[in-house]
């Protein structure tokens, strides 16, 4: 029974490996037939080319772009591009102002948005609200009350809403109240313009007092009022030169251009956001709804500020009890407070799709760009290395593979075909893995990755050599082939594990610490190291175990590579107490003496 156990385990391992290869092949076939997969690995920017986008910072006249701001913007763009699944992109600076983004594909609109949009989120108090279409006024010096009243109109669509998550310890009554604390910014249809949108005359308008807080109507100066009256949200260029300063009021439009606002200074800035996640909203009963939300997590200071502003605004009349969520100087949603939110938790809803909410959440999570950018140009670029260099890489790989094959056949005779078949299986698994990763994770094979694959041929062959030499050492000691295979394996696998462990550790260190140009090498090195272990444990050793039953190998044919006589095997005699004494044979061993 004991002698059949290794063969049974060997068969199971080979069956398992076959199932794995078939499964990977099925996934690849399915991706080609029913998705956007392809039968070959995706290639990187240096091998296939792609799209180059040049971003130019949008600054006011005379304003300079600092090197620190440009470097910070570049780092944030790298994180955003990576989060959109784009592999192999290069983000560099050009001169003292521009940023160049090179992508090995035609970028989607989501990627373009992630590249250029600032995504600076702010929370500002609503001071006045009106129609996005300007209403002519009697004179430029009209009072804030009159002009704002004349411009009033129903507020944005109620589909844009925001909620705040209740504290975990709140009672069910409190949960319901908190969930209704923030509702869509929709004045009652019966409300008069002055009730819904008209700011009261402020001391600041006459120059007698300074504003006392972000909700103070004294922020509405005649200049602010005039800018509000003149703003036409239907004009796509209306906000190109908007003055967005955190410590000053903001005159802006809603995201859809239907509504315009006068907003107070920033009450809570986007810098206080520590995390942003997208998903489906859960109601107070714990049931997941179909509403997509972006849940924001603030740091301690941001949570305190959010709680403070909610306590202040809850007692104010409409629209001064609305807190606008502003993204890139435009209002996404402006819900009103019906109750204070002491836990400072914010949840934004506004008719998002799940993909759109995730895109925005990723941009908020990585921070806002310190500069706003416009696309200066977008052009197709040719590969920096191209097919010629890739062809040379394949030639180098084939030469290396050929040398390994020649060495294996010369050193191990027919046993060398076990090495060759193991390399073929490892190559097949690597090809399937890289191609599937290209479809599932948009992984792209660059020239550094090709180099890693070439180097892996030597590492893979080294594992087989360690194993075969251990087996041959056991044959020299006079063991039978079956015993030599198992004993040699028990000794060799520790060496193989240690060697591959060092390779894998080196790959991790390179991937984490090295530049993007070296990461391709580190990734393929780590991947092929894992595949090497899989092949050695599930293919090479099981196959050699089964070959011990084949007479050609079991009887030590001179071309098998496992002939004890050619290896200088010693004849052992039993010396008692489990000890064997090696004795040099005076004649070639016979079949009976080897048994």
XYZ file of C-alpha atoms in Angstrom:
595
model
C 0.000 0.000 0.000
C 2.846 2.371 0.901
C 4.517 1.880 -2.466
C 1.382 2.890 -4.371
C 0.773 6.063 -2.364
C 3.351 8.224 -4.221
C 1.980 7.134 -7.587
C -1.590 7.906 -6.478
C -0.573 11.381 -5.322
C 1.345 11.884 -8.559
C -1.706 11.058 -10.668
C -3.872 13.432 -8.629
C -1.341 16.224 -9.030
C -1.193 15.763 -12.795
C -4.986 15.673 -12.999
C -5.188 18.850 -10.913
C -2.702 20.636 -13.153
C -4.619 19.523 -16.237
C -7.852 20.876 -14.754
C -6.122 24.189 -14.004
C -4.820 24.540 -17.570
C -8.234 23.671 -19.016
C -9.924 26.167 -16.674
C -7.554 28.969 -17.648
C -8.040 28.096 -21.294
C -11.803 28.223 -20.788
C -11.606 31.642 -19.137
C -9.500 32.960 -22.006
C -11.851 31.500 -24.602
C -14.867 32.949 -22.815
C -13.254 36.390 -22.644
C -12.669 36.279 -26.399
C -16.147 35.064 -27.303
C -18.315 37.040 -24.862
C -16.182 39.966 -23.761
C -13.440 42.227 -25.075
C -10.636 39.725 -24.456
C -7.999 38.793 -26.997
C -5.896 35.717 -27.684
C -2.572 37.505 -27.213
C -1.175 39.493 -24.277
C -1.719 43.232 -24.297
C 1.455 45.168 -25.001
C 2.776 48.206 -23.196
C 3.470 51.711 -24.364
C 7.033 50.939 -25.426
C 5.952 48.028 -27.626
C 2.591 49.113 -29.024
C 2.331 52.900 -28.714
C -0.790 54.681 -27.487
C -2.171 58.149 -26.778
C -0.330 61.170 -25.445
C -2.293 63.887 -23.656
C -0.641 67.197 -22.801
C -2.287 69.061 -19.919
C -1.879 72.796 -19.539
C -2.612 74.398 -16.132
C -5.464 76.890 -16.093
C -4.260 79.895 -14.090
C -5.184 83.540 -13.804
C -3.221 86.165 -15.660
C 0.173 86.681 -14.082
C -0.137 83.688 -11.757
C 2.903 81.385 -11.691
C 2.848 77.591 -11.416
C 5.117 76.291 -8.664
C 7.230 73.171 -9.123
C 5.761 71.712 -5.922
C 2.184 72.085 -7.164
C 3.101 70.530 -10.506
C 4.809 67.547 -8.843
C 1.831 67.031 -6.527
C -0.567 67.141 -9.475
C 1.556 64.575 -11.329
C 1.512 62.172 -8.353
C -2.264 62.474 -7.957
C -2.839 61.886 -11.677
C -0.705 58.713 -11.482
C -2.906 57.382 -8.647
C -6.089 58.258 -10.496
C -4.979 56.644 -13.739
C -3.932 53.476 -11.881
C -7.276 53.311 -10.069
C -9.048 53.308 -13.463
C -7.247 50.097 -14.392
C -4.828 51.643 -16.893
C -1.554 49.715 -16.798
C 1.754 50.974 -18.131
C 0.833 54.670 -18.262
C 3.592 57.258 -17.991
C 3.019 60.645 -16.348
C 5.796 63.198 -16.669
C 6.237 66.954 -16.519
C 7.098 69.059 -19.543
C 8.956 72.271 -18.911
C 7.819 74.330 -15.942
C 4.072 73.994 -16.357
C 2.689 71.179 -18.521
C 2.037 67.547 -17.601
C 2.330 64.819 -20.243
C 0.248 61.657 -19.813
C 1.077 58.750 -22.134
C -1.434 55.878 -22.125
C -1.053 52.594 -24.077
C -4.636 52.712 -25.353
C -7.385 55.085 -26.433
C -8.478 56.614 -23.097
C -12.110 56.454 -22.075
C -13.986 59.546 -20.910
C -13.645 58.340 -17.315
C -9.861 58.243 -17.691
C -9.837 61.693 -19.282
C -11.905 63.056 -16.394
C -9.562 61.446 -13.881
C -6.599 63.038 -15.628
C -7.775 66.622 -15.991
C -10.488 67.336 -13.414
C -9.357 68.974 -10.216
C -12.045 67.237 -8.098
C -11.805 69.773 -5.281
C -14.836 69.176 -3.076
C -16.075 71.889 -0.748
C -19.052 72.363 1.531
C -20.417 75.915 1.447
C -23.499 77.520 2.941
C -26.145 78.696 0.441
C -26.797 82.428 0.758
C -28.977 82.935 -2.332
C -30.422 80.716 -5.031
C -32.090 81.451 -8.334
C -32.612 80.499 -11.955
C -29.553 79.819 -14.030
C -30.734 82.331 -16.654
C -29.870 85.939 -15.719
C -32.652 88.438 -15.164
C -32.011 92.054 -16.258
C -31.833 94.525 -13.377
C -32.729 98.183 -13.256
C -29.242 99.418 -12.475
C -25.861 97.985 -11.506
C -26.226 99.508 -8.060
C -29.464 97.725 -7.249
C -29.707 96.472 -3.709
C -28.941 92.829 -2.951
C -32.476 92.256 -1.791
C -34.120 93.516 -4.919
C -31.880 91.841 -7.466
C -31.770 88.521 -5.717
C -35.510 88.586 -5.342
C -36.000 89.253 -8.988
C -33.758 86.371 -9.969
C -35.367 83.822 -7.751
C -36.774 80.629 -9.180
C -37.383 77.092 -8.092
C -34.219 75.371 -6.976
C -32.550 72.385 -8.569
C -34.274 69.113 -9.245
C -35.082 67.072 -6.168
C -33.241 64.142 -7.711
C -30.065 65.647 -6.341
C -30.048 64.907 -2.639
C -27.693 64.275 0.202
C -28.103 62.357 3.424
C -26.051 61.822 6.507
C -25.602 58.481 8.207
C -26.934 58.315 11.778
C -24.700 57.522 14.687
C -24.603 53.796 15.527
C -25.936 54.392 19.033
C -28.956 56.444 17.978
C -32.446 55.176 18.684
C -34.813 54.223 15.907
C -36.664 57.532 16.271
C -33.404 59.411 16.079
C -32.306 57.369 13.066
C -35.385 58.418 11.160
C -34.920 62.043 12.134
C -31.281 62.091 11.114
C -31.985 60.467 7.756
C -34.518 63.229 7.083
C -32.199 65.923 8.406
C -30.819 66.544 4.904
C -33.394 66.684 2.111
C -33.343 67.901 -1.467
C -33.040 71.654 -1.869
C -36.513 72.342 -3.247
C -38.401 75.388 -1.972
C -42.104 74.985 -1.789
C -43.809 75.781 -5.099
C -46.051 78.207 -3.291
C -43.173 80.108 -1.729
C -42.584 83.581 -3.008
C -39.244 84.446 -4.613
C -38.255 86.528 -1.637
C -38.959 83.631 0.733
C -36.910 81.082 -1.181
C -34.040 82.957 -2.695
C -33.826 86.538 -1.534
C -31.025 87.411 0.855
C -31.792 90.162 3.319
C -29.838 93.384 3.158
C -26.671 92.963 5.161
C -24.523 95.387 7.139
C -21.620 94.490 4.882
C -23.550 95.838 1.888
C -23.443 99.279 3.361
C -19.916 98.804 4.641
C -20.821 99.016 8.370
C -19.785 95.524 9.547
C -17.785 92.466 8.496
C -19.345 88.987 8.044
C -19.291 86.910 11.223
C -19.429 83.384 9.768
C -19.898 81.303 6.608
C -23.705 81.649 6.804
C -23.757 85.443 7.280
C -25.639 87.279 4.528
C -23.179 90.128 4.935
C -20.992 88.264 2.454
C -23.323 89.464 -0.303
C -21.642 92.714 -1.283
C -22.804 94.791 -4.250
C -20.002 93.283 -6.334
C -21.056 89.747 -5.436
C -24.687 90.606 -6.141
C -23.793 92.047 -9.530
C -21.802 88.959 -10.464
C -24.779 86.830 -9.437
C -27.187 88.892 -11.547
C -24.916 88.751 -14.594
C -24.195 85.011 -14.393
C -25.717 82.980 -17.225
C -25.427 79.288 -16.365
C -26.570 78.313 -19.862
C -23.267 79.655 -21.192
C -20.730 76.746 -21.101
C -17.903 79.274 -20.598
C -19.645 81.173 -17.821
C -17.439 79.697 -15.084
C -14.134 79.568 -16.958
C -12.796 82.505 -14.941
C -14.733 81.965 -11.753
C -12.975 83.211 -8.627
C -12.964 80.225 -6.260
C -11.220 81.213 -3.019
C -12.005 79.267 0.142
C -12.156 82.345 2.378
C -14.458 84.299 0.047
C -18.040 83.883 -1.226
C -18.571 82.006 -4.495
C -20.993 82.798 -7.287
C -21.552 79.636 -9.289
C -23.984 77.295 -11.025
C -25.359 73.842 -10.444
C -23.751 70.967 -12.295
C -26.581 70.871 -14.863
C -26.643 74.670 -15.299
C -30.274 75.052 -14.235
C -29.598 76.978 -11.036
C -27.188 79.622 -9.811
C -26.045 80.292 -6.294
C -24.357 82.724 -3.990
C -22.397 80.591 -1.557
C -20.567 81.565 1.607
C -16.917 80.759 2.330
C -15.912 77.125 2.655
C -17.324 75.600 5.836
C -15.626 72.191 5.369
C -12.919 71.717 2.740
C -12.188 68.591 0.705
C -8.790 68.314 2.349
C -10.600 67.041 5.444
C -11.920 63.998 3.521
C -9.880 60.920 4.456
C -11.858 58.323 2.486
C -14.644 58.127 -0.070
C -16.522 54.986 -1.072
C -19.270 54.382 -3.599
C -22.121 51.929 -3.193
C -25.831 51.513 -2.716
C -27.451 53.440 0.115
C -28.850 51.619 3.145
C -32.068 52.906 4.705
C -32.618 53.230 8.502
C -34.039 49.685 8.585
C -30.774 48.290 7.211
C -32.214 47.461 3.777
C -30.003 48.188 0.781
C -31.790 50.493 -1.661
C -31.230 51.184 -5.359
C -29.918 54.693 -4.653
C -26.217 55.120 -5.376
C -24.339 57.175 -2.804
C -20.844 58.403 -2.070
C -20.054 57.983 1.620
C -17.452 60.428 2.922
C -15.224 59.974 5.933
C -13.687 63.094 7.480
C -10.741 63.470 9.757
C -11.423 64.646 13.308
C -11.280 68.341 12.410
C -13.526 67.891 9.387
C -16.088 65.900 11.396
C -16.177 68.663 14.024
C -16.587 71.378 11.387
C -19.382 69.452 9.667
C -21.209 68.986 12.949
C -20.784 72.666 13.868
C -22.113 73.967 10.556
C -25.146 71.662 10.768
C -26.013 73.010 14.247
C -25.763 76.567 12.961
C -27.773 76.064 9.788
C -30.642 74.020 11.188
C -32.248 77.110 12.720
C -31.896 79.294 9.624
C -34.680 79.914 7.082
C -34.532 78.547 3.551
C -32.343 78.777 1.554
C -29.820 79.664 4.273
C -30.299 76.231 5.849
C -28.889 74.524 2.743
C -25.319 73.245 2.588
C -24.029 73.031 -0.975
C -21.629 70.281 -2.026
C -19.308 71.958 -4.537
C -17.044 70.038 -6.896
C -14.654 71.938 -9.143
C -16.553 75.188 -8.469
C -19.942 73.705 -9.418
C -22.751 72.669 -7.094
C -23.533 68.952 -7.207
C -26.317 69.095 -4.671
C -27.552 71.566 -2.046
C -29.635 69.731 0.592
C -31.175 71.533 3.553
C -30.700 70.715 7.231
C -33.804 69.828 9.201
C -31.746 68.620 12.156
C -28.177 68.868 13.357
C -25.836 66.020 12.388
C -23.553 65.618 15.422
C -21.517 62.695 14.074
C -20.309 64.633 11.036
C -21.027 61.834 8.575
C -21.864 62.792 5.004
C -23.466 60.803 2.240
C -23.917 62.352 -1.194
C -26.599 61.192 -3.626
C -27.536 62.847 -6.863
C -28.668 60.410 -9.523
C -25.205 58.851 -9.837
C -24.570 55.632 -11.667
C -22.454 53.153 -9.719
C -19.557 53.555 -12.166
C -19.791 57.354 -12.038
C -19.927 57.359 -8.249
C -16.882 55.101 -8.056
C -14.985 57.368 -10.444
C -15.771 60.428 -8.325
C -15.013 58.590 -5.061
C -11.574 57.584 -6.358
C -10.807 61.163 -7.334
C -11.856 62.430 -3.911
C -9.939 59.675 -2.119
C -6.619 60.556 -3.747
C -7.134 64.269 -3.191
C -7.791 67.236 -5.410
C -5.342 68.463 -7.979
C -3.656 71.638 -6.750
C -4.160 73.055 -10.234
C -6.926 72.955 -12.809
C -5.908 71.664 -16.238
C -7.179 71.806 -19.782
C -6.218 69.435 -22.574
C -3.743 71.222 -24.783
C -3.454 68.334 -27.231
C -4.161 64.627 -27.608
C -2.239 62.671 -30.247
C -1.451 59.086 -31.140
C 2.150 58.089 -30.435
C 4.267 55.345 -31.969
C 5.996 52.704 -29.828
C 9.366 53.775 -28.424
C 10.862 50.326 -29.001
C 8.432 48.737 -31.391
C 8.237 45.423 -33.150
C 11.939 45.329 -33.954
C 13.018 45.336 -30.297
C 10.253 42.901 -29.395
C 11.487 40.594 -32.141
C 15.014 40.776 -30.741
C 13.633 39.955 -27.313
C 11.883 36.865 -28.613
C 15.044 35.791 -30.432
C 17.026 36.139 -27.204
C 14.411 34.083 -25.384
C 14.474 31.363 -28.027
C 18.272 31.217 -27.911
C 18.168 30.852 -24.145
C 15.510 28.168 -24.394
C 17.490 26.300 -27.048
C 20.616 26.332 -24.872
C 18.626 24.915 -21.955
C 17.223 22.151 -24.205
C 20.682 21.242 -25.564
C 22.172 21.174 -22.076
C 19.313 19.064 -20.695
C 19.575 16.445 -23.454
C 23.370 16.316 -23.219
C 23.446 16.059 -19.435
C 20.343 13.968 -18.768
C 19.735 12.060 -22.014
C 16.053 11.054 -22.295
C 15.400 12.431 -18.799
C 16.048 15.849 -20.337
C 12.658 15.601 -22.065
C 11.096 15.881 -18.605
C 12.830 19.253 -18.290
C 11.674 20.307 -21.749
C 8.064 19.298 -21.110
C 8.142 21.101 -17.738
C 9.347 24.299 -19.416
C 6.587 23.957 -22.033
C 3.953 23.614 -19.289
C 5.430 26.595 -17.422
C 5.405 28.634 -20.634
C 1.785 27.706 -21.332
C 0.684 28.714 -17.826
C 2.612 31.987 -18.069
C 1.052 32.808 -21.442
C -2.456 32.094 -20.187
C -1.902 34.064 -16.979
C -0.525 37.162 -18.727
C -3.230 37.111 -21.409
C -6.039 36.709 -18.866
C -4.552 39.473 -16.692
C -4.566 41.705 -19.747
C -8.299 41.119 -20.120
C -9.279 41.179 -16.435
C -6.829 43.759 -15.011
C -5.637 45.540 -18.171
C -2.095 44.311 -17.535
C 0.256 45.197 -20.353
C 3.495 43.431 -21.157
C 6.375 45.846 -21.700
C 9.988 45.232 -22.644
C 11.024 45.005 -18.989
C 8.414 42.285 -18.519
C 9.729 40.400 -21.539
C 13.176 40.539 -19.947
C 11.732 39.008 -16.789
C 10.261 36.144 -18.815
C 13.629 35.454 -20.480
C 15.457 35.427 -17.148
C 12.801 33.089 -15.741
C 13.841 30.360 -18.202
C 17.112 29.958 -16.335
C 15.432 30.013 -12.916
C 12.945 27.358 -14.021
C 15.639 25.087 -15.458
C 17.670 25.500 -12.262
C 14.865 23.978 -10.190
C 14.816 20.869 -12.376
C 18.606 20.525 -12.232
C 18.578 20.661 -8.428
C 15.948 17.907 -8.321
C 17.569 15.636 -10.909
C 20.992 15.914 -9.309
C 19.555 14.949 -5.937
C 17.961 11.864 -7.508
C 21.222 10.912 -9.191
C 23.084 11.335 -5.894
C 20.714 8.837 -4.306
C 21.274 6.390 -7.185
C 25.015 6.662 -6.624
C 24.422 5.621 -3.032
C 22.859 2.370 -4.255
C 19.145 3.162 -3.858
C 16.530 1.865 -6.258
C 15.057 4.406 -8.654
C 11.708 4.636 -6.835
C 13.468 5.209 -3.519
C 15.949 7.639 -5.070
C 13.128 9.737 -6.580
C 11.289 10.127 -3.261
C 14.397 10.631 -1.129
C 15.907 13.032 -3.636
C 12.647 14.959 -3.786
C 12.458 15.353 -0.011
C 15.921 16.898 -0.069
C 15.575 18.917 -3.259
C 12.242 20.577 -2.514
C 13.703 22.500 0.421
C 16.411 23.914 -1.840
C 13.854 24.757 -4.540
C 11.574 26.496 -2.029
C 14.429 28.553 -0.597
C 15.743 29.579 -4.032
C 12.308 30.530 -5.355
C 11.508 32.270 -2.081
C 14.542 34.514 -2.504
C 13.545 35.251 -6.125
C 9.994 36.091 -5.102
C 11.161 38.334 -2.265
C 13.463 40.172 -4.661
C 10.549 40.613 -7.078
C 8.366 42.119 -4.319
C 11.087 44.545 -3.227
C 11.699 45.627 -6.827
C 7.989 46.092 -7.500
C 7.425 48.191 -4.383
C 10.569 50.328 -4.436
C 11.617 50.547 -8.087
C 10.372 52.941 -10.734
C 7.575 52.048 -13.120
C 10.041 51.050 -15.849
C 11.390 48.244 -13.619
C 8.045 47.096 -12.241
C 7.295 45.121 -15.399
C 10.426 43.051 -14.814
C 9.577 42.564 -11.135
C 6.011 41.486 -11.920
C 6.922 38.833 -14.497
C 9.766 37.610 -12.274
C 7.360 37.107 -9.373
C 4.706 35.514 -11.580
C 7.104 33.026 -13.193
C 8.570 32.154 -9.784
C 5.138 31.115 -8.534
C 4.498 29.184 -11.749
C 7.884 27.461 -11.364
C 6.876 26.175 -7.934
C 3.530 25.031 -9.301
C 5.130 23.132 -12.184
C 7.856 21.495 -10.079
C 5.396 20.305 -7.415
C 2.463 19.414 -9.686
C 4.188 18.264 -12.865
C 7.928 17.503 -12.716
C 7.971 15.469 -9.514
C 4.686 13.593 -10.240
C 5.843 12.792 -13.778
C 9.183 11.449 -12.573
C 7.388 9.392 -9.919
C 5.271 7.708 -12.587
C 8.330 7.141 -14.810
C 9.908 4.984 -12.087
C 7.466 2.238 -13.170
C 8.563 2.440 -16.805
C 11.200 -0.306 -17.493
C 13.323 2.043 -19.608
C 13.992 4.219 -16.541
C 13.495 1.633 -13.802
C 16.104 -0.739 -15.300
C 18.578 2.088 -15.806
C 18.946 2.138 -19.571
C 22.184 3.840 -20.562
C 20.261 6.547 -22.457
C 17.780 7.175 -19.668
C 20.084 9.513 -17.749
C 19.482 7.399 -14.648
C 21.828 4.486 -15.296
C 23.434 3.615 -11.921
C 26.514 2.120 -13.590
C 27.261 5.265 -15.598
C 26.721 7.288 -12.431
C 29.220 5.164 -10.487
C 26.658 3.663 -8.116
C 27.911 1.801 -5.052
C 26.717 -1.582 -3.856
C 25.548 -1.527 -0.261
C 25.732 -4.379 2.259
C 23.689 -4.570 5.424
C 25.836 -3.964 8.536
C 23.083 -4.396 11.155
C 21.006 -2.025 13.271
C 19.678 -0.302 10.181
C 23.147 0.520 8.822
C 24.476 -0.116 5.301
C 28.117 -0.272 4.351
C 29.020 1.001 0.872
C 31.389 -1.205 -1.100
C 32.843 -0.420 -4.505
C 31.492 -2.973 -7.006
C 34.059 -5.158 -8.708
C 31.783 -5.652 -11.701
C 28.814 -3.916 -13.260
C 25.703 -4.430 -11.211
C 23.153 -6.908 -12.459
C 19.435 -6.525 -12.560
C 19.118 -8.598 -9.414
C 21.647 -6.583 -7.455
C 19.871 -3.327 -8.304
C 16.480 -4.597 -7.282
